Amino acid sequence: MELTNINTKAGIFGGTLLSMVFNISLDDILFTVVMASIGASVSYVVSKFLNFIFRYFKK
């Protein structure tokens, strides 16, 4: 009984994953990569800027 449950879960997961992979276009992936890069860059710059401001006013 337990083996059937595992096979069912694996089948559902595999089917869902494959249907998602075939429905995602290259444009969506590139857009996600670009937006993630922009978000990471902005986060880094803002954290460095705030660190500089806090150190400046701490003196």
Short mmCIF file of N, CA and C in Angstrom, two decimals:
data_model
loop_
_atom_site.label_atom_id
_atom_site.label_comp_id
_atom_site.label_asym_id
_atom_site.label_seq_id
_atom_site.Cartn_x
_atom_site.Cartn_y
_atom_site.Cartn_z
N MET A 1 0.83 -1.20 0.00
CA MET A 1 0.00 0.00 0.00
C MET A 1 0.87 1.26 0.00
N GLU A 2 1.95 1.24 0.76
CA GLU A 2 2.83 2.40 0.85
C GLU A 2 3.53 2.66 -0.48
N LEU A 3 3.93 1.60 -1.17
CA LEU A 3 4.63 1.75 -2.44
C LEU A 3 3.73 2.40 -3.50
N THR A 4 2.47 2.03 -3.51
CA THR A 4 1.53 2.64 -4.45
C THR A 4 1.37 4.12 -4.18
N ASN A 5 1.33 4.49 -2.92
CA ASN A 5 1.20 5.89 -2.54
C ASN A 5 2.42 6.70 -3.02
N ILE A 6 3.60 6.12 -2.87
CA ILE A 6 4.83 6.80 -3.31
C ILE A 6 4.83 6.92 -4.84
N ASN A 7 4.41 5.86 -5.52
CA ASN A 7 4.36 5.91 -6.99
C ASN A 7 3.36 6.95 -7.47
N THR A 8 2.24 7.05 -6.79
CA THR A 8 1.24 8.05 -7.18
C THR A 8 1.78 9.45 -6.98
N LYS A 9 2.41 9.69 -5.84
CA LYS A 9 2.98 11.02 -5.57
C LYS A 9 4.07 11.35 -6.59
N ALA A 10 4.92 10.39 -6.90
CA ALA A 10 5.99 10.62 -7.87
C ALA A 10 5.41 10.90 -9.26
N GLY A 11 4.36 10.18 -9.63
CA GLY A 11 3.72 10.40 -10.93
C GLY A 11 3.08 11.77 -11.03
N ILE A 12 2.41 12.18 -9.96
CA ILE A 12 1.78 13.51 -9.95
C ILE A 12 2.84 14.60 -10.02
N PHE A 13 3.89 14.45 -9.22
CA PHE A 13 4.97 15.44 -9.21
C PHE A 13 5.66 15.51 -10.57
N GLY A 14 5.98 14.35 -11.15
CA GLY A 14 6.65 14.32 -12.45
C GLY A 14 5.79 14.91 -13.55
N GLY A 15 4.51 14.58 -13.54
CA GLY A 15 3.61 15.12 -14.55
C GLY A 15 3.45 16.62 -14.44
N THR A 16 3.33 17.10 -13.20
CA THR A 16 3.21 18.54 -12.98
C THR A 16 4.48 19.26 -13.43
N LEU A 17 5.62 18.71 -13.07
CA LEU A 17 6.90 19.32 -13.44
C LEU A 17 7.07 19.36 -14.96
N LEU A 18 6.77 18.27 -15.63
CA LEU A 18 6.91 18.24 -17.09
C LEU A 18 5.94 19.19 -17.78
N SER A 19 4.72 19.28 -17.26
CA SER A 19 3.77 20.21 -17.89
C SER A 19 4.21 21.65 -17.69
N MET A 20 4.84 21.95 -16.56
CA MET A 20 5.34 23.31 -16.33
C MET A 20 6.53 23.60 -17.24
N VAL A 21 7.41 22.64 -17.41
CA VAL A 21 8.61 22.84 -18.23
C VAL A 21 8.24 23.12 -19.68
N PHE A 22 7.25 22.40 -20.19
CA PHE A 22 6.88 22.59 -21.60
C PHE A 22 6.04 23.83 -21.82
N ASN A 23 5.47 24.41 -20.78
CA ASN A 23 4.66 25.61 -20.93
C ASN A 23 5.44 26.90 -20.70
N ILE A 24 6.65 26.79 -20.19
CA ILE A 24 7.47 27.98 -19.94
C ILE A 24 8.30 28.26 -21.18
N SER A 25 8.19 29.47 -21.69
CA SER A 25 8.94 29.82 -22.91
C SER A 25 10.31 30.38 -22.54
N LEU A 26 11.16 30.46 -23.54
CA LEU A 26 12.50 31.00 -23.34
C LEU A 26 12.43 32.47 -22.96
N ASP A 27 11.45 33.19 -23.50
CA ASP A 27 11.28 34.60 -23.15
C ASP A 27 10.99 34.78 -21.67
N ASP A 28 10.16 33.89 -21.11
CA ASP A 28 9.85 33.97 -19.69
C ASP A 28 11.09 33.72 -18.83
N ILE A 29 11.89 32.76 -19.25
CA ILE A 29 13.11 32.44 -18.49
C ILE A 29 14.09 33.61 -18.55
N LEU A 30 14.28 34.18 -19.73
CA LEU A 30 15.19 35.31 -19.87
C LEU A 30 14.70 36.52 -19.08
N PHE A 31 13.39 36.77 -19.12
CA PHE A 31 12.81 37.87 -18.36
C PHE A 31 13.05 37.67 -16.87
N THR A 32 12.88 36.44 -16.38
CA THR A 32 13.10 36.15 -14.97
C THR A 32 14.55 36.34 -14.59
N VAL A 33 15.47 35.91 -15.44
CA VAL A 33 16.90 36.07 -15.17
C VAL A 33 17.28 37.54 -15.12
N VAL A 34 16.77 38.33 -16.07
CA VAL A 34 17.08 39.76 -16.10
C VAL A 34 16.51 40.46 -14.87
N MET A 35 15.27 40.16 -14.53
CA MET A 35 14.65 40.81 -13.37
C MET A 35 15.34 40.41 -12.06
N ALA A 36 15.76 39.15 -11.95
CA ALA A 36 16.49 38.71 -10.76
C ALA A 36 17.84 39.41 -10.66
N SER A 37 18.51 39.59 -11.79
CA SER A 37 19.80 40.29 -11.79
C SER A 37 19.63 41.75 -11.39
N ILE A 38 18.61 42.39 -11.93
CA ILE A 38 18.35 43.79 -11.57
C ILE A 38 18.01 43.89 -10.08
N GLY A 39 17.17 43.00 -9.59
CA GLY A 39 16.80 43.02 -8.18
C GLY A 39 17.99 42.80 -7.26
N ALA A 40 18.86 41.86 -7.61
CA ALA A 40 20.04 41.60 -6.80
C ALA A 40 21.00 42.79 -6.83
N SER A 41 21.16 43.40 -7.98
CA SER A 41 22.05 44.56 -8.10
C SER A 41 21.53 45.75 -7.29
N VAL A 42 20.25 46.02 -7.40
CA VAL A 42 19.66 47.13 -6.64
C VAL A 42 19.76 46.86 -5.15
N SER A 43 19.51 45.63 -4.73
CA SER A 43 19.62 45.28 -3.32
C SER A 43 21.04 45.50 -2.81
N TYR A 44 22.03 45.09 -3.59
CA TYR A 44 23.43 45.26 -3.20
C TYR A 44 23.79 46.74 -3.09
N VAL A 45 23.41 47.53 -4.08
CA VAL A 45 23.74 48.96 -4.08
C VAL A 45 23.07 49.66 -2.91
N VAL A 46 21.81 49.35 -2.65
CA VAL A 46 21.10 49.99 -1.54
C VAL A 46 21.71 49.60 -0.21
N SER A 47 22.10 48.34 -0.04
CA SER A 47 22.72 47.94 1.23
C SER A 47 24.07 48.63 1.43
N LYS A 48 24.85 48.76 0.38
CA LYS A 48 26.14 49.46 0.50
C LYS A 48 25.92 50.95 0.80
N PHE A 49 24.93 51.56 0.14
CA PHE A 49 24.62 52.96 0.37
C PHE A 49 24.16 53.19 1.82
N LEU A 50 23.28 52.34 2.31
CA LEU A 50 22.81 52.49 3.69
C LEU A 50 23.93 52.25 4.69
N ASN A 51 24.80 51.30 4.39
CA ASN A 51 25.95 51.06 5.25
C ASN A 51 26.84 52.30 5.30
N PHE A 52 27.08 52.93 4.16
CA PHE A 52 27.87 54.16 4.11
C PHE A 52 27.20 55.27 4.91
N ILE A 53 25.89 55.44 4.75
CA ILE A 53 25.15 56.50 5.45
C ILE A 53 25.21 56.28 6.96
N PHE A 54 25.00 55.05 7.40
CA PHE A 54 25.03 54.77 8.84
C PHE A 54 26.42 55.01 9.43
N ARG A 55 27.46 54.63 8.69
CA ARG A 55 28.81 54.88 9.18
C ARG A 55 29.13 56.38 9.20
N TYR A 56 28.63 57.11 8.22
CA TYR A 56 28.88 58.55 8.13
C TYR A 56 28.25 59.28 9.32
N PHE A 57 27.01 58.93 9.65
CA PHE A 57 26.33 59.62 10.75
C PHE A 57 26.73 59.09 12.12
N LYS A 58 27.37 57.93 12.17
CA LYS A 58 27.81 57.38 13.45
C LYS A 58 29.04 58.12 13.97
N LYS A 59 29.81 58.72 13.09
CA LYS A 59 31.04 59.42 13.50
C LYS A 59 30.75 60.70 14.20
#
